[in-house]
mmCIF file of C-alpha atoms and ligand atoms in Angstrom:
data_model
loop_
_atom_site.group_PDB
_atom_site.id
_atom_site.type_symbol
_atom_site.label_atom_id
_atom_site.label_comp_id
_atom_site.label_asym_id
_atom_site.label_seq_id
_atom_site.Cartn_x
_atom_site.Cartn_y
_atom_site.Cartn_z
ATOM 1 C CA MET A 1 -32.645 83.164 -31.331
ATOM 2 C CA ARG A 2 -32.216 79.460 -32.778
ATOM 3 C CA ASN A 3 -30.679 80.505 -35.395
ATOM 4 C CA LYS A 4 -28.096 81.558 -33.283
ATOM 5 C CA ILE A 5 -27.508 78.726 -31.576
ATOM 6 C CA LEU A 6 -27.506 77.116 -34.856
ATOM 7 C CA ILE A 7 -24.743 79.301 -35.919
ATOM 8 C CA ILE A 8 -22.627 78.828 -32.599
ATOM 9 C CA ILE A 9 -23.212 74.778 -33.194
ATOM 10 C CA PHE A 10 -21.155 75.236 -36.875
ATOM 11 C CA LEU A 11 -18.725 77.114 -36.366
ATOM 12 C CA TYR A 12 -18.041 75.057 -33.549
ATOM 13 C CA CYS A 13 -17.978 71.644 -35.696
ATOM 14 C CA THR A 14 -16.037 73.511 -38.554
ATOM 15 C CA ILE A 15 -13.405 74.664 -36.378
ATOM 16 C CA SER A 16 -13.322 71.700 -34.074
ATOM 17 C CA PHE A 17 -13.474 69.455 -37.545
ATOM 18 C CA GLY A 18 -12.102 71.332 -39.706
ATOM 19 C CA GLN A 19 -12.157 69.674 -42.998
ATOM 20 C CA PRO A 20 -12.122 66.300 -43.592
ATOM 21 C CA ASP A 21 -8.609 64.088 -44.854
ATOM 22 C CA VAL A 22 -9.368 63.546 -48.918
ATOM 23 C CA ARG A 23 -8.307 60.145 -50.065
ATOM 24 C CA LYS A 24 -7.497 60.209 -53.690
ATOM 25 C CA GLU A 25 -8.490 57.561 -55.788
ATOM 26 C CA ILE A 26 -6.933 56.372 -58.265
ATOM 27 C CA ASN A 27 -9.034 55.296 -60.800
ATOM 28 C CA ILE A 28 -7.425 51.978 -62.543
ATOM 29 C CA PRO A 29 -10.047 49.554 -62.732
ATOM 30 C CA ASP A 30 -10.052 45.801 -61.876
ATOM 31 C CA ILE A 31 -9.247 43.265 -64.323
ATOM 32 C CA LEU A 32 -10.310 39.695 -65.530
ATOM 33 C CA GLU A 33 -11.261 37.712 -61.790
ATOM 34 C CA TYR A 34 -8.727 40.047 -59.559
ATOM 35 C CA LYS A 35 -8.564 43.637 -58.191
ATOM 36 C CA THR A 36 -5.814 46.171 -59.167
ATOM 37 C CA LEU A 37 -4.335 46.742 -56.056
ATOM 38 C CA LYS A 38 -2.324 50.183 -56.339
ATOM 39 C CA ALA A 39 0.840 49.188 -54.595
ATOM 40 C CA ASP A 40 4.512 50.504 -53.109
ATOM 41 C CA PHE A 41 6.664 48.548 -52.464
ATOM 42 C CA HIS A 42 9.627 50.791 -51.147
ATOM 43 C CA MET A 43 10.500 53.957 -48.563
ATOM 44 C CA HIS A 44 12.003 54.475 -45.926
ATOM 45 C CA THR A 45 11.614 56.123 -42.188
ATOM 46 C CA VAL A 46 13.497 57.659 -40.035
ATOM 47 C CA PHE A 47 14.874 53.848 -38.944
ATOM 48 C CA SER A 48 17.081 54.175 -41.305
ATOM 49 C CA ASP A 49 17.956 57.442 -43.918
ATOM 50 C CA GLY A 50 14.490 58.492 -44.290
ATOM 51 C CA TYR A 51 13.000 61.992 -42.448
ATOM 52 C CA VAL A 52 9.097 60.414 -42.104
ATOM 53 C CA TRP A 53 8.214 58.401 -38.963
ATOM 54 C CA PRO A 54 6.745 54.928 -39.872
ATOM 55 C CA THR A 55 2.852 56.229 -39.310
ATOM 56 C CA VAL A 56 3.073 59.181 -41.773
ATOM 57 C CA ARG A 57 3.774 56.576 -44.507
ATOM 58 C CA VAL A 58 0.736 54.727 -43.701
ATOM 59 C CA GLU A 59 -0.815 58.439 -43.293
ATOM 60 C CA GLU A 60 0.512 59.138 -47.001
ATOM 61 C CA ALA A 61 -0.597 55.436 -48.424
ATOM 62 C CA TRP A 62 -3.879 56.514 -47.394
ATOM 63 C CA ILE A 63 -3.884 60.349 -48.955
ATOM 64 C CA ASP A 64 -2.392 59.002 -52.490
ATOM 65 C CA GLY A 65 -4.739 56.071 -53.036
ATOM 66 C CA LEU A 66 -2.710 53.252 -52.326
ATOM 67 C CA ASP A 67 -4.051 49.658 -51.007
ATOM 68 C CA VAL A 68 -0.570 48.171 -49.673
ATOM 69 C CA ILE A 69 2.885 49.636 -48.945
ATOM 70 C CA SER A 70 5.826 47.978 -47.346
ATOM 71 C CA ILE A 71 8.623 49.776 -45.224
ATOM 72 C CA THR A 72 11.631 48.711 -46.896
ATOM 73 C CA ASP A 73 14.409 50.570 -44.045
ATOM 74 C CA HIS A 74 17.758 49.960 -44.950
ATOM 75 C CA VAL A 75 19.001 47.170 -43.168
ATOM 76 C CA GLU A 76 22.895 48.045 -42.794
ATOM 77 C CA TYR A 77 22.923 51.946 -43.463
ATOM 78 C CA LEU A 78 21.321 53.630 -40.212
ATOM 79 C CA PRO A 79 22.686 57.166 -40.425
ATOM 80 C CA HIS A 80 19.933 58.219 -37.812
ATOM 81 C CA LYS A 81 21.276 56.278 -35.392
ATOM 82 C CA ASN A 82 22.812 58.436 -32.912
ATOM 83 C CA ASP A 83 18.928 60.008 -32.463
ATOM 84 C CA VAL A 84 16.968 56.938 -33.292
ATOM 85 C CA ASN A 85 16.399 53.302 -31.665
ATOM 86 C CA THR A 86 18.427 50.926 -34.172
ATOM 87 C CA ASN A 87 15.716 47.889 -34.006
ATOM 88 C CA ARG A 88 15.170 47.243 -37.283
ATOM 89 C CA ASN A 89 11.441 45.450 -36.531
ATOM 90 C CA ARG A 90 10.438 48.337 -35.436
ATOM 91 C CA SER A 91 9.209 50.670 -38.099
ATOM 92 C CA TYR A 92 6.747 47.825 -39.395
ATOM 93 C CA GLU A 93 5.845 47.361 -35.372
ATOM 94 C CA ILE A 94 5.139 51.203 -34.964
ATOM 95 C CA ALA A 95 3.112 51.738 -38.746
ATOM 96 C CA THR A 96 0.881 48.393 -37.815
ATOM 97 C CA ASN A 97 -2.012 50.095 -35.487
ATOM 98 C CA ARG A 98 -2.218 52.916 -37.986
ATOM 99 C CA ALA A 99 -2.177 50.733 -41.034
ATOM 100 C CA LYS A 100 -4.873 48.675 -39.736
ATOM 101 C CA GLN A 101 -7.343 51.727 -38.539
ATOM 102 C CA LEU A 102 -6.274 52.862 -41.845
ATOM 103 C CA ASP A 103 -7.207 49.899 -44.079
ATOM 104 C CA ILE A 104 -4.012 49.634 -45.768
ATOM 105 C CA ILE A 105 -2.221 45.885 -46.092
ATOM 106 C CA LEU A 106 1.449 46.717 -44.363
ATOM 107 C CA ILE A 107 3.646 44.467 -45.346
ATOM 108 C CA LYS A 108 6.905 44.079 -43.425
ATOM 109 C CA GLY A 109 9.738 44.439 -45.750
ATOM 110 C CA GLY A 110 13.669 45.213 -45.420
ATOM 111 C CA GLU A 111 15.832 46.795 -48.077
ATOM 112 C CA ILE A 112 19.391 44.757 -47.634
ATOM 113 C CA THR A 113 21.831 47.668 -48.598
ATOM 114 C CA LYS A 114 25.376 46.171 -50.473
ATOM 115 C CA ALA A 115 27.390 48.714 -52.268
ATOM 116 C CA ILE A 116 27.067 48.345 -55.846
ATOM 117 C CA PRO A 117 27.883 45.589 -57.352
ATOM 118 C CA PRO A 118 25.784 43.734 -56.245
ATOM 119 C CA GLY A 119 23.518 46.182 -55.026
ATOM 120 C CA HIS A 120 20.433 46.580 -52.876
ATOM 121 C CA PHE A 121 17.546 44.365 -52.733
ATOM 122 C CA ASN A 122 14.488 44.540 -50.738
ATOM 123 C CA THR A 123 12.592 41.636 -48.683
ATOM 124 C CA LEU A 124 9.019 41.769 -48.330
ATOM 125 C CA PHE A 125 7.011 39.592 -46.118
ATOM 126 C CA ILE A 126 10.108 38.833 -43.677
ATOM 127 C CA ASN A 127 10.042 38.196 -40.447
ATOM 128 C CA ASP A 128 12.616 39.082 -38.688
ATOM 129 C CA VAL A 129 14.830 42.115 -40.187
ATOM 130 C CA GLU A 130 17.394 41.899 -37.625
ATOM 131 C CA ALA A 131 18.379 38.647 -38.893
ATOM 132 C CA LEU A 132 19.208 40.247 -42.276
ATOM 133 C CA ASN A 133 22.182 41.937 -40.732
ATOM 134 C CA ILE A 134 25.271 39.553 -42.051
ATOM 135 C CA ILE A 135 27.868 41.137 -43.933
ATOM 136 C CA ASP A 136 27.929 38.395 -47.259
ATOM 137 C CA PRO A 137 25.557 39.615 -49.715
ATOM 138 C CA TYR A 138 24.644 35.718 -50.579
ATOM 139 C CA ASP A 139 24.265 34.785 -46.901
ATOM 140 C CA ALA A 140 21.923 37.811 -46.543
ATOM 141 C CA ILE A 141 19.383 36.854 -49.150
ATOM 142 C CA LYS A 142 19.688 33.263 -48.609
ATOM 143 C CA GLU A 143 18.437 34.046 -44.506
ATOM 144 C CA ALA A 144 15.411 36.146 -46.575
ATOM 145 C CA ASN A 145 14.650 33.027 -48.501
ATOM 146 C CA ASN A 146 14.548 30.759 -45.358
ATOM 147 C CA GLN A 147 12.648 33.406 -43.718
ATOM 148 C CA ASN A 148 10.143 32.791 -47.119
ATOM 149 C CA ALA A 149 10.556 36.244 -48.477
ATOM 150 C CA ILE A 150 10.204 37.790 -51.837
ATOM 151 C CA VAL A 151 13.290 39.024 -52.519
ATOM 152 C CA PHE A 152 13.397 41.954 -55.405
ATOM 153 C CA TRP A 153 16.968 43.605 -57.037
ATOM 154 C CA ASN A 154 16.713 47.908 -56.414
ATOM 155 C CA HIS A 155 17.492 49.976 -58.942
ATOM 156 C CA PRO A 156 19.147 48.144 -60.731
ATOM 157 C CA GLY A 157 21.275 50.317 -63.044
ATOM 158 C CA TRP A 158 21.668 52.981 -59.837
ATOM 159 C CA ARG A 159 25.535 53.841 -60.017
ATOM 160 C CA GLU A 160 25.882 52.004 -63.422
ATOM 161 C CA LYS A 161 27.691 54.036 -66.665
ATOM 162 C CA ASP A 162 24.444 55.972 -68.260
ATOM 163 C CA GLU A 163 22.038 54.360 -65.645
ATOM 164 C CA ILE A 164 21.903 50.952 -67.922
ATOM 165 C CA PRO A 165 22.367 47.221 -65.519
ATOM 166 C CA ILE A 166 24.345 44.893 -65.408
ATOM 167 C CA TRP A 167 23.492 41.304 -64.581
ATOM 168 C CA ARG A 168 26.339 40.242 -63.369
ATOM 169 C CA ASP A 169 27.382 36.764 -61.819
ATOM 170 C CA PHE A 170 25.897 37.032 -58.285
ATOM 171 C CA GLN A 171 22.566 37.909 -60.453
ATOM 172 C CA GLU A 172 22.873 35.469 -61.624
ATOM 173 C CA LYS A 173 23.580 33.088 -59.390
ATOM 174 C CA ILE A 174 21.296 33.998 -56.759
ATOM 175 C CA TYR A 175 18.727 33.713 -59.598
ATOM 176 C CA ASN A 176 20.044 30.032 -60.895
ATOM 177 C CA ASP A 177 19.471 29.335 -56.989
ATOM 178 C CA LYS A 178 15.824 30.876 -56.914
ATOM 179 C CA MET A 179 16.492 33.560 -54.358
ATOM 180 C CA ILE A 180 15.783 36.458 -56.639
ATOM 181 C CA HIS A 181 11.848 36.464 -57.292
ATOM 182 C CA GLY A 182 11.330 40.473 -59.017
ATOM 183 C CA ILE A 183 13.352 43.199 -59.774
ATOM 184 C CA GLU A 184 12.131 46.937 -59.769
ATOM 185 C CA ILE A 185 11.357 48.232 -63.774
ATOM 186 C CA VAL A 186 10.791 51.976 -62.118
ATOM 187 C CA ASN A 187 12.541 53.422 -59.054
ATOM 188 C CA VAL A 188 11.526 56.582 -58.159
ATOM 189 C CA LEU A 189 11.061 58.462 -62.077
ATOM 190 C CA THR A 190 13.548 56.312 -64.020
ATOM 191 C CA TYR A 191 12.411 53.254 -65.774
ATOM 192 C CA TYR A 192 15.596 50.764 -66.574
ATOM 193 C CA PRO A 193 13.481 49.170 -69.920
ATOM 194 C CA LEU A 194 16.370 46.300 -69.619
ATOM 195 C CA ALA A 195 15.202 45.315 -66.355
ATOM 196 C CA PHE A 196 11.552 45.083 -67.770
ATOM 197 C CA LYS A 197 12.889 42.897 -70.761
ATOM 198 C CA TRP A 198 14.757 40.671 -68.602
ATOM 199 C CA ALA A 199 11.376 40.862 -65.529
ATOM 200 C CA LEU A 200 9.938 39.325 -68.899
ATOM 201 C CA GLU A 201 12.363 36.808 -70.186
ATOM 202 C CA LYS A 202 13.674 35.303 -66.607
ATOM 203 C CA ASP A 203 9.534 35.457 -65.488
ATOM 204 C CA LEU A 204 10.711 38.054 -62.493
ATOM 205 C CA ILE A 205 7.983 40.460 -60.439
ATOM 206 C CA ILE A 206 7.767 43.964 -62.331
ATOM 207 C CA PHE A 207 8.064 46.595 -59.613
ATOM 208 C CA CYS A 208 7.530 50.065 -60.197
ATOM 209 C CA ASN A 209 8.143 52.109 -56.482
ATOM 210 C CA SER A 210 9.006 55.436 -55.069
ATOM 211 C CA ASP A 211 11.831 54.370 -52.975
ATOM 212 C CA VAL A 212 10.675 58.094 -50.779
ATOM 213 C CA HIS A 213 12.639 59.150 -48.199
ATOM 214 C CA SER A 214 11.469 62.664 -47.413
ATOM 215 C CA PRO A 215 7.198 63.227 -47.215
ATOM 216 C CA THR A 216 5.771 61.952 -50.285
ATOM 217 C CA GLY A 217 3.922 65.537 -51.168
ATOM 218 C CA LEU A 218 7.768 66.656 -51.146
ATOM 219 C CA LYS A 219 9.038 64.527 -54.138
ATOM 220 C CA TYR A 220 5.727 63.352 -55.640
ATOM 221 C CA ASP A 221 2.653 65.363 -56.977
ATOM 222 C CA ASN A 222 -0.009 63.327 -56.977
ATOM 223 C CA GLU A 223 -2.367 65.740 -58.954
ATOM 224 C CA SER A 224 0.004 65.514 -62.209
ATOM 225 C CA LYS A 225 -0.271 62.907 -64.648
ATOM 226 C CA MET A 226 3.709 62.605 -65.284
ATOM 227 C CA PHE A 227 4.671 63.579 -61.629
ATOM 228 C CA HIS A 228 2.778 61.001 -59.535
ATOM 229 C CA ARG A 229 4.129 58.701 -56.830
ATOM 230 C CA PRO A 230 5.107 55.155 -58.877
ATOM 231 C CA ILE A 231 3.235 52.954 -58.227
ATOM 232 C CA THR A 232 2.805 48.857 -58.586
ATOM 233 C CA LEU A 233 -0.362 47.364 -59.843
ATOM 234 C CA VAL A 234 -1.230 44.337 -58.255
ATOM 235 C CA PHE A 235 -3.864 42.278 -59.647
ATOM 236 C CA ALA A 236 -5.150 40.168 -56.439
ATOM 237 C CA LYS A 237 -8.017 37.763 -56.522
ATOM 238 C CA ALA A 238 -8.677 39.432 -53.227
ATOM 239 C CA ARG A 239 -7.948 42.925 -51.275
ATOM 240 C CA THR A 240 -5.896 41.048 -48.363
ATOM 241 C CA LYS A 241 -2.168 40.140 -47.588
ATOM 242 C CA SER A 242 -2.384 36.551 -48.553
ATOM 243 C CA ALA A 243 -3.855 37.465 -52.271
ATOM 244 C CA ILE A 244 -0.779 39.859 -52.731
ATOM 245 C CA ARG A 245 1.426 37.348 -51.714
ATOM 246 C CA GLU A 246 -0.335 34.794 -54.185
ATOM 247 C CA ALA A 247 -0.332 37.701 -57.145
ATOM 248 C CA LEU A 248 3.380 38.077 -56.845
ATOM 249 C CA GLU A 249 4.017 34.839 -56.705
ATOM 250 C CA ASN A 250 2.337 34.673 -60.186
ATOM 251 C CA ARG A 251 3.601 37.442 -61.524
ATOM 252 C CA ARG A 252 0.255 39.095 -61.774
ATOM 253 C CA THR A 253 1.531 43.008 -61.777
ATOM 254 C CA ALA A 254 2.502 45.823 -63.797
ATOM 255 C CA ALA A 255 4.415 49.191 -63.753
ATOM 256 C CA TYR A 256 2.566 52.775 -63.348
ATOM 257 C CA TYR A 257 4.496 55.410 -63.889
ATOM 258 C CA GLU A 258 4.147 59.149 -65.390
ATOM 259 C CA ASP A 259 1.178 58.256 -68.098
ATOM 260 C CA LYS A 260 2.657 54.502 -68.968
ATOM 261 C CA ILE A 261 1.414 51.121 -67.825
ATOM 262 C CA LEU A 262 4.076 48.492 -68.175
ATOM 263 C CA GLY A 263 3.773 44.523 -68.260
ATOM 264 C CA LYS A 264 2.327 41.947 -69.614
ATOM 265 C CA GLU A 265 0.307 42.242 -72.335
ATOM 266 C CA GLN A 266 -2.079 39.519 -71.156
ATOM 267 C CA PHE A 267 -2.899 41.890 -68.348
ATOM 268 C CA LEU A 268 -2.747 44.672 -70.355
ATOM 269 C CA LYS A 269 -5.143 43.854 -73.059
ATOM 270 C CA PRO A 270 -8.282 43.471 -70.570
ATOM 271 C CA LEU A 271 -6.593 46.466 -68.077
ATOM 272 C CA PHE A 272 -6.736 49.102 -71.746
ATOM 273 C CA ASP A 273 -10.440 47.119 -72.484
ATOM 274 C CA GLU A 274 -11.321 48.157 -69.269
ATOM 275 C CA CYS A 275 -10.617 52.025 -69.321
ATOM 276 C CA ILE A 276 -11.986 52.407 -72.299
ATOM 277 C CA GLU A 277 -15.331 52.014 -73.970
ATOM 278 C CA VAL A 278 -16.546 52.428 -77.456
ATOM 279 C CA LYS A 279 -19.315 54.963 -77.215
ATOM 280 C CA LYS A 280 -21.507 53.275 -80.083
ATOM 281 C CA LYS A 281 -20.575 50.184 -82.356
ATOM 282 C CA ASN A 282 -23.298 51.212 -84.981
ATOM 283 C CA ILE A 283 -22.485 54.352 -86.972
ATOM 284 C CA ILE A 284 -24.482 55.694 -88.895
ATOM 285 C CA ILE A 285 -22.494 57.857 -91.559
ATOM 286 C CA ASN A 286 -21.819 61.257 -91.677
ATOM 287 C CA ASP A 287 -21.730 61.371 -95.560
ATOM 288 C CA GLU A 288 -20.605 59.132 -98.584
ATOM 289 C CA LYS A 289 -16.782 60.756 -97.654
ATOM 290 C CA SER A 290 -17.052 60.610 -93.766
ATOM 291 C CA ALA A 291 -18.108 59.247 -90.722
ATOM 292 C CA PHE A 292 -17.268 59.901 -87.045
ATOM 293 C CA PHE A 293 -17.385 57.723 -84.088
ATOM 294 C CA GLN A 294 -16.724 58.309 -80.411
ATOM 295 C CA ILE A 295 -14.400 56.702 -77.219
ATOM 296 C CA ARG A 296 -14.454 57.348 -73.339
ATOM 297 C CA ASN A 297 -11.697 57.337 -71.265
ATOM 298 C CA LYS A 298 -13.296 55.881 -68.131
ATOM 299 C CA SER A 299 -9.547 55.881 -66.049
ATOM 300 C CA GLU A 300 -6.832 57.986 -65.115
ATOM 301 C CA ILE A 301 -4.459 57.501 -67.828
ATOM 302 C CA ASP A 302 -4.652 59.973 -70.537
ATOM 303 C CA MET A 303 -3.850 57.876 -73.577
ATOM 304 C CA THR A 304 -2.550 57.692 -76.583
ATOM 305 C CA LEU A 305 -3.227 55.972 -79.488
ATOM 306 C CA ILE A 306 -1.397 55.728 -83.098
ATOM 307 C CA LYS A 307 -2.790 54.710 -86.482
ATOM 308 C CA ASN A 308 -1.370 51.439 -86.601
ATOM 309 C CA ASN A 309 -1.419 50.704 -90.278
ATOM 310 C CA ILE A 310 -1.878 46.981 -90.477
ATOM 311 C CA ASN A 311 -5.162 46.764 -92.231
ATOM 312 C CA ASN A 312 -6.128 49.835 -93.691
ATOM 313 C CA GLN A 313 -9.060 49.122 -95.488
ATOM 314 C CA ASN A 314 -9.113 52.192 -97.659
ATOM 315 C CA LEU A 315 -9.834 54.223 -94.730
ATOM 316 C CA GLU A 316 -8.411 57.726 -93.084
ATOM 317 C CA TYR A 317 -8.259 58.366 -89.897
ATOM 318 C CA PRO A 318 -5.337 60.703 -87.569
ATOM 319 C CA ASP A 319 -2.051 60.026 -86.817
ATOM 320 C CA GLU A 320 -2.063 60.138 -83.434
ATOM 321 C CA VAL A 321 -5.541 60.696 -80.910
ATOM 322 C CA ILE A 322 -4.837 61.463 -77.880
ATOM 323 C CA ILE A 323 -7.668 60.415 -75.171
ATOM 324 C CA PRO A 324 -7.504 62.468 -71.157
ATOM 325 C CA SER A 325 -8.431 60.932 -68.639
ATOM 326 C CA GLY A 326 -12.643 61.615 -68.062
ATOM 327 C CA ARG A 327 -13.050 62.456 -71.297
ATOM 328 C CA THR A 328 -14.310 60.838 -74.671
ATOM 329 C CA VAL A 329 -12.795 62.067 -78.209
ATOM 330 C CA MET A 330 -14.876 61.527 -81.248
ATOM 331 C CA ILE A 331 -12.681 60.466 -84.001
ATOM 332 C CA LYS A 332 -13.791 61.488 -87.764
ATOM 333 C CA ILE A 333 -12.847 58.664 -90.538
ATOM 334 C CA LYS A 334 -12.611 59.004 -94.043
ATOM 335 C CA GLY A 335 -13.273 57.011 -96.996
ATOM 336 C CA GLU A 336 -15.615 55.931 -99.506
ATOM 337 C CA MET A 337 -18.752 55.333 -97.009
ATOM 338 C CA LYS A 338 -20.911 53.369 -99.299
ATOM 339 C CA GLU A 339 -18.710 50.722 -100.413
ATOM 340 C CA LEU A 340 -17.528 50.635 -96.478
ATOM 341 C CA SER A 341 -20.958 49.915 -95.234
ATOM 342 C CA GLN A 342 -21.088 47.290 -97.461
ATOM 343 C CA LYS A 343 -18.830 45.585 -94.998
ATOM 344 C CA GLU A 344 -19.979 43.432 -92.103
ATOM 345 C CA ASN A 345 -17.365 45.184 -89.648
ATOM 346 C CA VAL A 346 -14.821 48.155 -90.204
ATOM 347 C CA LYS A 347 -11.366 48.196 -88.375
ATOM 348 C CA ILE A 348 -9.749 50.612 -87.205
ATOM 349 C CA SER A 349 -6.046 50.002 -85.491
ATOM 350 C CA PHE A 350 -4.034 51.670 -83.230
ATOM 351 C CA ILE A 351 -0.883 50.763 -81.083
ATOM 352 C CA VAL A 352 -1.504 51.976 -77.517
ATOM 353 C CA LYS A 353 1.447 54.509 -77.429
ATOM 354 C CA ASN A 354 1.696 54.382 -73.505
ATOM 355 C CA PHE A 355 0.392 50.617 -72.627
ATOM 356 C CA ILE A 356 4.097 49.285 -73.146
ATOM 357 C CA ILE A 357 4.225 44.986 -73.176
ATOM 358 C CA ALA A 358 7.516 44.500 -74.111
ATOM 359 C CA TYR A 359 10.771 45.817 -73.998
ATOM 360 C CA ASP A 360 10.309 47.933 -77.459
ATOM 361 C CA LYS A 361 6.873 46.953 -77.976
ATOM 362 C CA TYR A 362 3.594 48.297 -77.746
ATOM 363 C CA LEU A 363 0.219 47.470 -76.984
ATOM 364 C CA GLU A 364 -2.350 46.938 -80.280
ATOM 365 C CA LYS A 365 -6.188 47.801 -80.145
ATOM 366 C CA GLU A 366 -8.444 47.711 -83.311
ATOM 367 C CA PHE A 367 -11.724 48.758 -82.581
ATOM 368 C CA GLU A 368 -14.430 47.198 -84.128
ATOM 369 C CA ILE A 369 -17.466 49.298 -85.490
ATOM 370 C CA LYS A 370 -20.150 49.142 -88.203
ATOM 371 C CA LEU A 371 -21.065 51.851 -90.706
ATOM 372 C CA ILE A 372 -24.785 52.616 -91.496
ATOM 373 C CA SER A 373 -25.471 53.966 -94.632
ATOM 374 C CA ASN A 374 -28.435 56.325 -94.371
ATOM 375 C CA PHE A 375 -28.321 57.148 -98.375
ATOM 376 C CA SER A 376 -31.212 56.214 -100.195
ATOM 377 C CA GLU A 377 -30.080 53.939 -103.453
HETATM 378 ZN ZN1 ZN B 1 18.473 50.913 -52.284
HETATM 379 ZN ZN1 ZN B 2 15.746 52.346 -50.833
#
């Protein structure tokens, strides 16, 4: 009888609660004194040309493992206006409570949507999106700046020939007037190498955003290494709105799309080091000609290392090493082990193919190990 009651209680609970919602935790570590926050600063709802309700954007962010989002409905393009309220501040207002409940940081935004050129510009930390509804593009961006917003250029190569962006007089003018602060180097799954170059040269904030219109699950696959939601990594002093703003103002971001991280070396270097662990620095050699050393990848991202021949000390090792996410690889090195074990340290140099620190430059990584001979002389 007692068992029967327990079974009934169990079944009742299963039916009434079901499987709890599950959040993905994106395993990209904190660096230096910063938290590595996962953000998406570009998405749409039914309040512009999107197909979801604002609270759903917050729930998706929770499921997708994000810390921060901004809903950036178009200011000028409201194709659902016969069916949905056209108050441009509503999507933020509606999403606010759900964001608080789920501990997602919601930053108020809007997309100034002009013809191309001059293009589309997102505004973050805006107060009144309605006030951005100004015909002249320069005046609209100026109004965003008057509201102390952070402004960035969206999908800069979109609708340009071969998707190559062009830095026109308009960009030059708003840049000289300090009215543009960032640029999307990745939008949806398109990477704009030239935008990355400009971001570094002109000290613009690097953004990498989904620009999602449909439910994220229809567009992206978070289980996939290549088709996951594009993410802006924000290296912030705390998980707060003001710390995010401070991080953006000081250009502490990186792009994470496909299996790649793109950003400044000063952040990518410590990030790679936090992702990777050399299992043992002191290696007992295998035989007179070879030894093995192990590298563990603690992160979310599959790492691709390419042999860098800069300081080849009569040492042979594979031209390419892939370290899958969450795995350890054993790398064979070949050479005159007795001779190498006399040295203080042996350096094994790689280029990290998926950590991109400039337009055409990859992060370089040198592993230092000590070879220990167990052969008696
Ligand atoms: Zn756009
Ligand atoms: Zn958009």
